[in-house]
CSV table of N, CA and C in Angstrom, one decimal:
chain,number,residue,atom,x,y,z
A,1,UNK,N,89.1,146.6,38.2
A,1,UNK,CA,88.3,146.4,37.0
A,1,UNK,C,86.8,145.9,37.6
A,2,UNK,N,85.9,146.4,36.9
A,2,UNK,CA,84.6,146.0,37.3
A,2,UNK,C,84.2,144.4,36.9
A,3,UNK,N,83.1,144.0,37.5
A,3,UNK,CA,82.9,142.5,37.4
A,3,UNK,C,82.3,142.3,36.0
A,4,UNK,N,81.7,143.3,35.4
A,4,UNK,CA,81.1,143.1,34.0
A,4,UNK,C,82.3,143.2,33.2
A,5,UNK,N,83.3,144.0,33.3
A,5,UNK,CA,84.5,144.1,32.3
A,5,UNK,C,85.3,142.7,32.5
A,6,UNK,N,85.5,142.3,33.7
A,6,UNK,CA,86.2,141.0,34.0
A,6,UNK,C,85.5,139.8,33.2
A,7,UNK,N,84.1,139.8,33.3
A,7,UNK,CA,83.4,138.8,32.7
A,7,UNK,C,83.5,138.9,31.2
A,8,UNK,N,83.6,140.0,30.6
A,8,UNK,CA,83.8,140.2,29.3
A,8,UNK,C,85.2,139.7,28.8
A,9,UNK,N,86.2,140.1,29.5
A,9,UNK,CA,87.5,139.6,29.1
A,9,UNK,C,87.6,138.0,29.3
A,10,UNK,N,87.0,137.5,30.3
A,10,UNK,CA,87.0,136.1,30.5
A,10,UNK,C,86.3,135.4,29.4
A,11,UNK,N,85.1,135.9,29.1
A,11,UNK,CA,84.3,135.4,28.0
A,11,UNK,C,85.2,135.3,26.7
A,12,UNK,N,85.7,136.4,26.4
A,12,UNK,CA,86.5,136.4,25.1
A,12,UNK,C,87.7,135.3,25.1
A,13,UNK,N,88.5,135.4,26.2
A,13,UNK,CA,89.6,134.5,26.5
A,13,UNK,C,89.0,133.1,26.5
A,14,UNK,N,87.8,132.8,27.1
A,14,UNK,CA,87.3,131.4,27.1
A,14,UNK,C,87.0,131.1,25.7
A,15,UNK,N,86.3,131.9,25.1
A,15,UNK,CA,85.9,131.4,23.6
A,15,UNK,C,87.1,131.2,22.8
A,16,UNK,N,88.2,132.0,22.9
A,16,UNK,CA,89.4,131.6,22.1
A,16,UNK,C,90.1,130.3,22.5
A,17,UNK,N,90.2,130.2,24.0
A,17,UNK,CA,90.8,129.0,24.4
A,17,UNK,C,90.0,127.8,24.1
A,18,UNK,N,88.7,127.9,24.1
A,18,UNK,CA,88.0,126.7,23.9
A,18,UNK,C,87.9,126.3,22.5
A,19,UNK,N,87.7,127.3,21.6
A,19,UNK,CA,87.6,127.0,20.2
A,19,UNK,C,88.8,127.3,19.2
A,20,UNK,N,89.7,127.9,19.6
A,20,UNK,CA,90.9,128.2,18.8
A,20,UNK,C,92.3,128.3,19.7
A,21,UNK,N,92.6,127.3,20.5
A,21,UNK,CA,93.7,127.4,21.5
A,21,UNK,C,95.0,127.7,20.7
A,22,UNK,N,95.1,127.3,19.3
A,22,UNK,CA,96.2,127.6,18.6
A,22,UNK,C,96.4,129.1,18.4
A,23,UNK,N,95.4,129.9,18.5
A,23,UNK,CA,95.4,131.3,18.5
A,23,UNK,C,96.2,132.0,19.5
A,24,UNK,N,96.0,131.4,20.8
A,24,UNK,CA,96.8,131.8,21.8
A,24,UNK,C,98.2,131.7,21.7
A,25,UNK,N,98.5,130.6,21.2
A,25,UNK,CA,100.0,130.3,21.0
A,25,UNK,C,100.6,131.2,19.9
A,26,UNK,N,99.7,131.4,18.9
A,26,UNK,CA,100.2,132.3,17.8
A,26,UNK,C,100.4,133.7,18.4
A,27,UNK,N,99.5,134.1,19.2
A,27,UNK,CA,99.4,135.5,19.7
A,27,UNK,C,100.5,135.8,20.9
A,28,UNK,N,100.9,134.7,21.4
A,28,UNK,CA,101.9,134.9,22.7
A,28,UNK,C,103.2,135.8,22.3
A,29,UNK,N,103.8,135.7,21.1
A,29,UNK,CA,104.8,136.5,20.6
A,29,UNK,C,104.4,137.9,20.7
A,30,UNK,N,103.3,138.4,20.4
A,30,UNK,CA,102.8,139.7,20.4
A,30,UNK,C,102.4,140.0,21.9
A,31,UNK,N,101.9,139.1,22.6
A,31,UNK,CA,101.4,139.4,23.9
A,31,UNK,C,102.5,139.6,24.9
A,32,UNK,N,103.6,139.0,24.7
A,32,UNK,CA,104.9,139.2,25.5
A,32,UNK,C,105.3,140.6,25.5
A,33,UNK,N,105.5,141.3,24.5
A,33,UNK,CA,105.9,142.8,24.5
A,33,UNK,C,104.8,143.5,25.2
A,34,UNK,N,103.5,143.3,25.1
A,34,UNK,CA,102.5,144.0,25.7
A,34,UNK,C,102.7,143.9,27.2
A,35,UNK,N,102.7,142.6,27.6
A,35,UNK,CA,103.1,142.5,29.3
A,35,UNK,C,104.2,143.1,29.7
A,36,UNK,N,105.4,143.1,28.8
A,36,UNK,CA,106.6,143.6,29.3
A,36,UNK,C,106.5,145.1,29.5
A,37,UNK,N,105.6,145.8,28.8
A,37,UNK,CA,105.3,147.3,29.0
A,37,UNK,C,104.7,147.5,30.2
A,38,UNK,N,104.2,146.4,31.0
A,38,UNK,CA,103.5,146.7,32.1
A,38,UNK,C,102.0,146.9,31.9
A,39,UNK,N,101.4,146.7,30.9
A,39,UNK,CA,100.0,147.0,30.5
A,39,UNK,C,99.2,145.8,31.3
A,40,UNK,N,98.0,146.1,31.5
A,40,UNK,CA,97.2,145.0,32.2
A,40,UNK,C,96.9,143.8,31.3
A,41,UNK,N,97.0,142.7,31.8
A,41,UNK,CA,96.9,141.5,31.0
A,41,UNK,C,95.9,140.5,31.8
A,42,UNK,N,95.1,140.9,32.6
A,42,UNK,CA,94.3,140.0,33.4
A,42,UNK,C,95.0,139.2,34.2
A,43,UNK,N,94.8,137.9,34.4
A,43,UNK,CA,95.7,137.1,35.3
A,43,UNK,C,97.1,136.8,34.6
A,44,UNK,N,97.4,137.2,33.5
A,44,UNK,CA,98.6,137.0,32.7
A,44,UNK,C,99.8,137.7,33.3
A,45,UNK,N,101.0,137.0,33.4
A,45,UNK,CA,102.1,137.7,33.8
A,45,UNK,C,103.2,137.1,32.9
A,46,UNK,N,104.5,137.7,33.1
A,46,UNK,CA,105.5,137.0,32.3
A,46,UNK,C,106.3,136.3,33.2
A,47,UNK,N,106.9,135.1,32.8
A,47,UNK,CA,107.6,134.3,33.6
A,47,UNK,C,108.9,134.0,32.9
A,48,UNK,N,110.0,134.3,33.5
A,48,UNK,CA,111.3,134.1,32.9
A,48,UNK,C,112.1,132.9,33.6
A,49,UNK,N,112.4,132.1,33.0
A,49,UNK,CA,113.1,130.8,33.6
A,49,UNK,C,114.3,130.5,32.7
A,50,UNK,N,115.4,130.0,33.4
A,50,UNK,CA,116.6,129.7,32.7
A,50,UNK,C,116.4,128.2,32.1
A,51,UNK,N,116.8,128.1,30.8
A,51,UNK,CA,116.7,127.0,30.0
A,51,UNK,C,117.4,125.7,30.6
A,52,UNK,N,116.8,124.7,30.7
A,52,UNK,CA,117.4,123.5,31.3
A,52,UNK,C,118.6,123.0,30.5
A,53,UNK,N,118.8,123.2,29.2
A,53,UNK,CA,119.8,122.6,28.5
A,53,UNK,C,120.9,123.9,28.0
A,54,UNK,N,120.1,124.8,27.5
A,54,UNK,CA,120.9,126.1,27.1
A,54,UNK,C,121.5,127.0,28.2
A,55,UNK,N,120.8,127.1,29.3
A,55,UNK,CA,121.1,127.9,30.3
A,55,UNK,C,120.7,129.4,30.0
A,56,UNK,N,120.1,129.7,28.9
A,56,UNK,CA,119.6,131.1,28.5
A,56,UNK,C,118.3,131.4,29.1
A,57,UNK,N,118.0,132.6,29.5
A,57,UNK,CA,116.9,133.0,30.0
A,57,UNK,C,115.7,133.0,29.0
A,58,UNK,N,114.6,132.3,29.3
A,58,UNK,CA,113.4,132.1,28.5
A,58,UNK,C,112.2,132.9,29.1
A,59,UNK,N,111.5,133.7,28.4
A,59,UNK,CA,110.4,134.3,28.8
A,59,UNK,C,109.2,134.0,28.2
A,60,UNK,N,108.0,133.6,28.9
A,60,UNK,CA,106.8,133.2,28.5
A,60,UNK,C,105.6,133.9,29.2
A,61,UNK,N,104.4,134.1,28.5
A,61,UNK,CA,103.3,134.6,29.3
A,61,UNK,C,102.7,133.5,29.8
A,62,UNK,N,102.3,133.5,31.0
A,62,UNK,CA,101.6,132.4,31.8
A,62,UNK,C,100.5,133.1,32.6
A,63,UNK,N,99.4,132.2,32.9
A,63,UNK,CA,98.4,132.7,33.8
A,63,UNK,C,99.0,132.5,35.2
A,64,UNK,N,98.7,133.5,36.0
A,64,UNK,CA,99.1,133.6,37.4
A,64,UNK,C,97.8,133.4,38.4
A,65,UNK,N,97.9,132.7,39.5
A,65,UNK,CA,96.8,132.5,40.4
A,65,UNK,C,97.5,133.0,41.8
A,66,UNK,N,96.8,133.9,42.4
A,66,UNK,CA,97.1,134.4,43.7
A,66,UNK,C,96.0,134.1,44.6
A,67,UNK,N,96.3,133.3,45.6
A,67,UNK,CA,95.3,133.0,46.6
A,67,UNK,C,95.7,133.3,48.1
A,68,UNK,N,95.3,134.5,48.5
A,68,UNK,CA,95.8,135.0,49.7
A,68,UNK,C,97.2,135.6,49.5
A,69,UNK,N,98.1,135.1,50.3
A,69,UNK,CA,99.5,135.3,50.0
A,69,UNK,C,100.3,134.2,49.4
A,70,UNK,N,99.5,133.3,48.8
A,70,UNK,CA,100.3,132.2,48.2
A,70,UNK,C,100.1,132.6,46.6
A,71,UNK,N,101.1,132.1,45.8
A,71,UNK,CA,101.3,132.5,44.4
A,71,UNK,C,101.5,131.2,43.5
A,72,UNK,N,100.9,130.9,42.5
A,72,UNK,CA,100.9,129.7,41.7
A,72,UNK,C,100.9,130.0,40.2
A,73,UNK,N,101.6,129.2,39.4
A,73,UNK,CA,101.4,129.1,38.0
A,73,UNK,C,101.3,127.8,37.6
A,74,UNK,N,100.5,127.5,36.5
A,74,UNK,CA,100.1,126.2,36.1
A,74,UNK,C,100.3,126.1,34.5
A,75,UNK,N,100.8,125.0,34.1
A,75,UNK,CA,101.0,124.8,32.7
A,75,UNK,C,99.8,124.4,32.1
A,76,UNK,N,99.0,125.3,31.4
A,76,UNK,CA,97.7,125.1,30.8
A,76,UNK,C,97.7,124.2,29.7
A,77,UNK,N,98.8,124.0,29.1
A,77,UNK,CA,99.1,123.2,27.9
A,77,UNK,C,99.7,121.9,28.2
A,78,UNK,N,99.8,121.5,29.5
A,78,UNK,CA,100.5,120.2,29.9
A,78,UNK,C,102.0,120.5,30.2
A,79,UNK,N,102.8,119.4,30.1
A,79,UNK,CA,104.3,119.6,30.5
A,79,UNK,C,105.0,120.2,29.4
A,80,UNK,N,104.9,121.5,29.2
A,80,UNK,CA,105.6,122.3,28.3
A,80,UNK,C,106.9,122.7,28.6
A,81,UNK,N,107.7,123.3,27.7
A,81,UNK,CA,109.1,123.7,28.0
A,81,UNK,C,109.2,124.5,29.2
A,82,UNK,N,108.5,125.6,29.4
A,82,UNK,CA,108.6,126.5,30.6
A,82,UNK,C,108.5,125.6,31.9
A,83,UNK,N,107.6,124.6,31.9
A,83,UNK,CA,107.3,123.8,33.0
A,83,UNK,C,108.5,122.8,33.3
A,84,UNK,N,109.2,122.3,32.3
A,84,UNK,CA,110.3,121.4,32.4
A,84,UNK,C,111.6,122.3,32.8
A,85,UNK,N,111.6,123.5,32.4
A,85,UNK,CA,112.7,124.5,32.8
A,85,UNK,C,112.6,124.8,34.2
A,86,UNK,N,111.3,125.2,34.6
A,86,UNK,CA,111.3,125.7,36.0
A,86,UNK,C,111.4,124.5,37.1
A,87,UNK,N,111.2,123.4,36.5
A,87,UNK,CA,111.4,122.2,37.6
A,87,UNK,C,112.8,121.9,37.6
A,88,UNK,N,113.6,122.1,36.7
A,88,UNK,CA,115.1,122.1,36.8
A,88,UNK,C,115.7,123.1,37.5
A,89,UNK,N,115.2,124.5,37.1
A,89,UNK,CA,116.0,125.7,37.7
A,89,UNK,C,115.5,126.0,39.2
A,90,UNK,N,114.3,125.5,39.4
A,90,UNK,CA,113.7,125.9,40.8
A,90,UNK,C,113.5,127.4,41.0
A,91,UNK,N,113.7,128.2,40.1
A,91,UNK,CA,113.5,129.6,40.4
A,91,UNK,C,113.1,130.4,39.2
A,92,UNK,N,112.4,131.5,39.3
A,92,UNK,CA,111.9,132.2,38.0
A,92,UNK,C,111.8,133.7,38.4
A,93,UNK,N,111.7,134.4,37.4
A,93,UNK,CA,111.5,135.9,37.6
A,93,UNK,C,110.0,136.1,37.1
A,94,UNK,N,109.3,136.5,38.0
A,94,UNK,CA,107.7,136.9,37.7
A,94,UNK,C,107.7,138.4,37.5
A,95,UNK,N,107.1,138.8,36.3
A,95,UNK,CA,106.8,140.2,36.1
A,95,UNK,C,105.3,140.4,35.9
A,96,UNK,N,104.7,141.2,36.9
A,96,UNK,CA,103.5,141.3,36.8
A,96,UNK,C,103.3,142.9,36.9
A,97,UNK,N,102.6,143.5,35.7
A,97,UNK,CA,102.7,145.0,35.6
A,97,UNK,C,104.0,145.4,35.4
A,98,UNK,N,104.4,146.5,36.3
A,98,UNK,CA,105.7,147.0,36.0
A,98,UNK,C,106.7,146.4,37.1
A,99,UNK,N,106.2,145.6,38.0
A,99,UNK,CA,107.0,145.0,39.1
A,99,UNK,C,107.6,143.7,38.8
A,100,UNK,N,108.8,143.4,39.2
A,100,UNK,CA,109.3,141.9,38.8
A,100,UNK,C,110.0,141.5,40.1
A,101,UNK,N,110.0,140.2,40.4
A,101,UNK,CA,110.9,139.7,41.4
A,101,UNK,C,111.2,138.2,41.0
A,102,UNK,N,112.4,137.8,41.8
A,102,UNK,CA,112.9,136.4,41.6
A,102,UNK,C,112.2,135.6,42.8
A,103,UNK,N,111.7,134.5,42.3
A,103,UNK,CA,111.0,133.6,43.2
A,103,UNK,C,111.4,132.2,43.1
A,104,UNK,N,111.4,131.5,44.1
A,104,UNK,CA,111.7,130.1,44.2
A,104,UNK,C,110.5,129.3,43.8
A,105,UNK,N,110.7,128.3,43.0
A,105,UNK,CA,109.4,127.5,42.6
A,105,UNK,C,109.5,126.0,43.0
A,106,UNK,N,108.4,125.6,43.5
A,106,UNK,CA,108.2,124.2,44.0
A,106,UNK,C,107.2,123.7,43.2
A,107,UNK,N,107.3,122.4,42.6
A,107,UNK,CA,106.3,121.8,42.0
A,107,UNK,C,105.5,121.0,43.0
A,108,UNK,N,104.2,121.2,42.8
A,108,UNK,CA,103.1,120.6,43.6
A,108,UNK,C,102.7,119.3,43.2
A,109,UNK,N,102.5,118.4,44.1
A,109,UNK,CA,102.0,117.0,43.7
A,109,UNK,C,100.7,117.2,43.3
A,110,UNK,N,100.0,116.3,42.4
A,110,UNK,CA,98.7,116.5,42.0
A,110,UNK,C,97.7,116.5,43.2
A,111,UNK,N,98.1,115.8,44.2
A,111,UNK,CA,97.1,115.7,45.4
A,111,UNK,C,97.1,116.9,46.1
A,112,UNK,N,98.3,117.8,46.0
A,112,UNK,CA,98.1,119.0,46.6
A,112,UNK,C,97.5,120.1,45.7
A,113,UNK,N,97.8,120.0,44.3
A,113,UNK,CA,97.5,121.0,43.4
A,113,UNK,C,96.0,120.9,43.1
A,114,UNK,N,95.4,119.6,43.1
A,114,UNK,CA,94.0,119.5,43.0
A,114,UNK,C,93.1,120.3,43.8
A,115,UNK,N,93.2,120.1,45.2
A,115,UNK,CA,92.5,121.1,46.0
A,115,UNK,C,92.7,122.6,45.8
A,116,UNK,N,93.7,123.1,45.4
A,116,UNK,CA,94.0,124.3,45.2
A,116,UNK,C,93.3,124.9,44.0
A,117,UNK,N,93.1,124.0,42.9
A,117,UNK,CA,92.3,124.3,41.7
A,117,UNK,C,90.9,124.5,42.3
A,118,UNK,N,90.4,123.5,43.0
A,118,UNK,CA,89.0,123.4,43.4
A,118,UNK,C,88.7,124.7,44.3
A,119,UNK,N,89.6,124.9,45.2
A,119,UNK,CA,89.4,126.3,46.0
A,119,UNK,C,89.4,127.5,45.3
A,120,UNK,N,90.2,127.5,44.2
A,120,UNK,CA,90.3,128.7,43.5
A,120,UNK,C,89.0,128.9,42.7
A,121,UNK,N,88.4,127.8,42.3
A,121,UNK,CA,87.1,127.9,41.4
A,121,UNK,C,85.9,128.2,42.3
A,122,UNK,N,86.0,127.7,43.5
A,122,UNK,CA,84.7,127.7,44.5
A,122,UNK,C,84.0,129.0,44.5
A,123,UNK,N,84.7,130.1,44.8
A,123,UNK,CA,84.0,131.3,45.1
A,123,UNK,C,83.7,132.2,43.7
A,124,UNK,N,83.8,131.5,42.5
A,124,UNK,CA,83.6,132.2,41.2
A,124,UNK,C,82.3,132.8,41.3
A,125,UNK,N,82.1,134.0,40.8
A,125,UNK,CA,80.8,134.7,40.9
A,125,UNK,C,79.9,134.3,39.6
A,126,UNK,N,78.7,134.3,39.7
A,126,UNK,CA,77.8,134.1,38.5
A,126,UNK,C,78.1,135.1,37.5
A,127,UNK,N,78.1,134.7,36.2
A,127,UNK,CA,78.1,135.8,35.2
A,127,UNK,C,77.3,135.1,34.0
A,128,UNK,N,76.3,135.8,33.7
A,128,UNK,CA,75.4,135.4,32.6
A,128,UNK,C,76.2,135.3,31.2
A,129,UNK,N,77.1,136.3,30.9
A,129,UNK,CA,77.9,136.2,29.7
A,129,UNK,C,78.8,135.0,29.7
A,130,UNK,N,79.5,134.8,30.8
A,130,UNK,CA,80.4,133.6,30.9
A,130,UNK,C,79.5,132.3,30.8
A,131,UNK,N,78.3,132.3,31.3
A,131,UNK,CA,77.5,131.1,31.2
A,131,UNK,C,77.2,130.8,29.8
A,132,UNK,N,77.0,131.8,29.0
A,132,UNK,CA,76.4,131.7,27.6
A,132,UNK,C,77.6,131.1,26.8
A,133,UNK,N,78.9,131.6,27.2
A,133,UNK,CA,80.2,131.1,26.5
A,133,UNK,C,80.5,129.7,26.8
A,134,UNK,N,80.6,129.4,28.0
A,134,UNK,CA,81.1,128.1,28.5
A,134,UNK,C,80.0,127.0,28.8
A,135,UNK,N,78.7,127.3,28.7
A,135,UNK,CA,77.6,126.4,28.6
A,135,UNK,C,76.8,126.5,29.8
A,136,UNK,N,75.6,125.8,29.8
A,136,UNK,CA,74.6,126.0,30.8
A,136,UNK,C,75.1,125.0,32.0
A,137,UNK,N,75.7,125.6,33.1
A,137,UNK,CA,76.0,124.8,34.3
A,137,UNK,C,75.4,125.6,35.4
A,138,UNK,N,75.2,125.0,36.4
A,138,UNK,CA,74.5,125.6,37.6
A,138,UNK,C,75.6,126.9,38.1
A,139,UNK,N,76.7,126.7,38.3
A,139,UNK,CA,77.7,127.7,38.6
A,139,UNK,C,78.7,127.6,37.5
A,140,UNK,N,78.9,128.6,36.6
A,140,UNK,CA,79.8,128.3,35.4
A,140,UNK,C,81.4,128.3,35.9
A,141,UNK,N,82.0,127.4,35.2
A,141,UNK,CA,83.5,127.4,35.5
A,141,UNK,C,84.3,128.5,34.8
A,142,UNK,N,85.4,128.8,35.2
A,142,UNK,CA,86.3,129.6,34.6
A,142,UNK,C,86.5,128.9,33.2
A,143,UNK,N,86.5,129.9,32.2
A,143,UNK,CA,86.5,129.3,30.8
A,143,UNK,C,87.8,128.3,30.6
A,144,UNK,N,88.9,128.6,31.1
A,144,UNK,CA,90.1,127.7,31.0
A,144,UNK,C,89.7,126.4,31.5
A,145,UNK,N,89.1,126.3,32.7
A,145,UNK,CA,88.9,125.0,33.4
A,145,UNK,C,87.9,124.3,32.5
A,146,UNK,N,87.0,124.8,31.7
A,146,UNK,CA,86.2,124.1,30.8
A,146,UNK,C,87.1,123.3,29.8
A,147,UNK,N,88.1,123.9,29.4
A,147,UNK,CA,89.2,123.2,28.5
A,147,UNK,C,89.7,122.1,29.2
A,148,UNK,N,89.9,122.2,30.5
A,148,UNK,CA,90.4,121.1,31.3
A,148,UNK,C,89.3,120.0,31.7
A,149,UNK,N,88.0,120.3,31.2
A,149,UNK,CA,86.9,119.4,31.4
A,149,UNK,C,86.6,119.4,32.9
A,150,UNK,N,86.8,120.4,33.5
A,150,UNK,CA,86.3,120.5,35.0
A,150,UNK,C,85.2,121.6,35.3
A,151,UNK,N,84.3,121.3,36.3
A,151,UNK,CA,83.3,122.1,36.7
A,151,UNK,C,83.4,122.4,38.1
A,152,UNK,N,82.8,123.4,38.7
A,152,UNK,CA,82.9,123.8,40.0
A,152,UNK,C,82.5,122.7,41.0
A,153,UNK,N,81.3,121.9,40.4
A,153,UNK,CA,80.8,120.8,41.3
A,153,UNK,C,81.5,119.4,41.0
A,154,UNK,N,82.7,119.4,40.3
A,154,UNK,CA,83.3,118.1,40.1
A,154,UNK,C,84.0,117.7,41.4
A,155,UNK,N,84.2,116.5,41.6
A,155,UNK,CA,84.9,115.9,42.7
A,155,UNK,C,86.2,116.2,42.8
A,156,UNK,N,86.8,116.2,44.1
A,156,UNK,CA,88.3,116.5,44.3
A,156,UNK,C,89.1,115.4,43.5
A,157,UNK,N,88.7,114.2,43.2
A,157,UNK,CA,89.3,113.4,42.4
A,157,UNK,C,89.6,113.8,41.0
A,158,UNK,N,88.4,114.5,40.5
A,158,UNK,CA,88.5,114.9,39.1
A,158,UNK,C,89.5,116.1,39.1
A,159,UNK,N,89.7,117.0,40.1
A,159,UNK,CA,90.6,117.9,40.1
A,159,UNK,C,92.1,117.5,40.2
A,160,UNK,N,92.2,116.5,41.0
A,160,UNK,CA,93.6,115.8,41.1
A,160,UNK,C,94.0,115.1,39.9
A,161,UNK,N,93.0,114.5,39.2
A,161,UNK,CA,93.3,113.9,37.8
A,161,UNK,C,93.7,115.0,36.8
A,162,UNK,N,93.1,116.2,36.9
A,162,UNK,CA,93.5,117.1,36.0
A,162,UNK,C,94.8,117.7,36.3
A,163,UNK,N,95.1,117.9,37.7
A,163,UNK,CA,96.4,118.4,38.0
A,163,UNK,C,97.6,117.4,37.6
A,164,UNK,N,97.2,116.2,37.4
A,164,UNK,CA,98.4,115.2,36.8
A,164,UNK,C,98.7,115.6,35.5
A,165,UNK,N,97.9,116.2,34.7
A,165,UNK,CA,98.0,116.5,33.2
A,165,UNK,C,98.6,118.0,33.1
A,166,UNK,N,98.5,118.7,34.1
A,166,UNK,CA,98.9,120.1,34.1
A,166,UNK,C,99.7,120.6,35.2
A,167,UNK,N,101.0,120.5,35.2
A,167,UNK,CA,101.9,120.8,36.4
A,167,UNK,C,101.5,122.1,37.0
A,168,UNK,N,101.6,122.2,38.3
A,168,UNK,CA,101.4,123.4,39.1
A,168,UNK,C,102.6,123.7,39.9
A,169,UNK,N,103.0,125.0,40.0
A,169,UNK,CA,104.1,125.3,40.8
A,169,UNK,C,103.7,126.5,41.6
A,170,UNK,N,104.2,126.3,42.9
A,170,UNK,CA,104.0,127.3,43.8
A,170,UNK,C,105.2,128.3,43.9
A,171,UNK,N,105.0,129.4,43.9
A,171,UNK,CA,106.2,130.5,43.9
A,171,UNK,C,106.4,131.1,45.4
A,172,UNK,N,107.6,131.2,45.8
A,172,UNK,CA,107.9,131.7,47.1
A,172,UNK,C,108.9,132.7,46.9
A,173,UNK,N,108.7,133.8,47.8
A,173,UNK,CA,109.6,134.9,47.9
A,173,UNK,C,110.8,134.4,48.9
A,174,UNK,N,112.0,134.8,48.5
A,174,UNK,CA,113.2,134.5,49.3
A,174,UNK,C,113.0,135.4,50.6
A,175,UNK,N,112.9,134.9,51.9
A,175,UNK,CA,112.8,135.7,53.1
A,175,UNK,C,113.8,136.7,53.3
A,176,UNK,N,115.1,136.4,52.8
A,176,UNK,CA,116.2,137.3,52.9
A,176,UNK,C,116.2,138.3,51.9
A,177,UNK,N,115.4,138.2,50.9
A,177,UNK,CA,115.3,139.2,49.8
A,177,UNK,C,116.4,138.9,48.8
A,178,UNK,N,117.0,137.8,48.7
A,178,UNK,CA,118.2,137.7,47.8
A,178,UNK,C,117.6,137.4,46.3
A,179,UNK,N,118.3,137.9,45.4
A,179,UNK,CA,118.0,137.7,44.0
A,179,UNK,C,119.0,136.8,43.4
A,180,UNK,N,118.6,135.7,42.9
A,180,UNK,CA,119.5,134.7,42.4
A,180,UNK,C,120.0,134.7,41.0
A,181,UNK,N,119.2,135.3,40.1
A,181,UNK,CA,119.6,135.4,38.7
A,181,UNK,C,120.6,136.2,38.4
């Protein structure tokens, strides 16, 4: 996807996320089948986790962050049900496009998650469109991080404080290739 198209998608998402977060929650039931078909959803993937009390599999769209060979999901709306479920289950099915795999999930401490958030934002490219949406900053943050009240030039302590409010999980492949679900 070209930089201008990514910027446009990010700007639209940032506008909705900043000004009407309820709309994202309202659209999740429609977005889930869209992602299930394997259609492109930007950084969004489907995460399936076993319910901590019911034992039933629950599937939700979440934002996926890949840094090198490391994979992360973060609870953008705080300690929500899927985060509580994955914390108990310690594994999830991640479906990105048409591919899916079972992964082990490990919750990161805020002290570990904060630097990851900062590092993920550091190389963000300039975009005039995103700058107009999220505000006049020297290097614009990803729109979602504006919701978290973070900027690329915030201190590490600011990122760690934000990670305390939004749990982050690192996902690992089973080296033996076993599928547990």
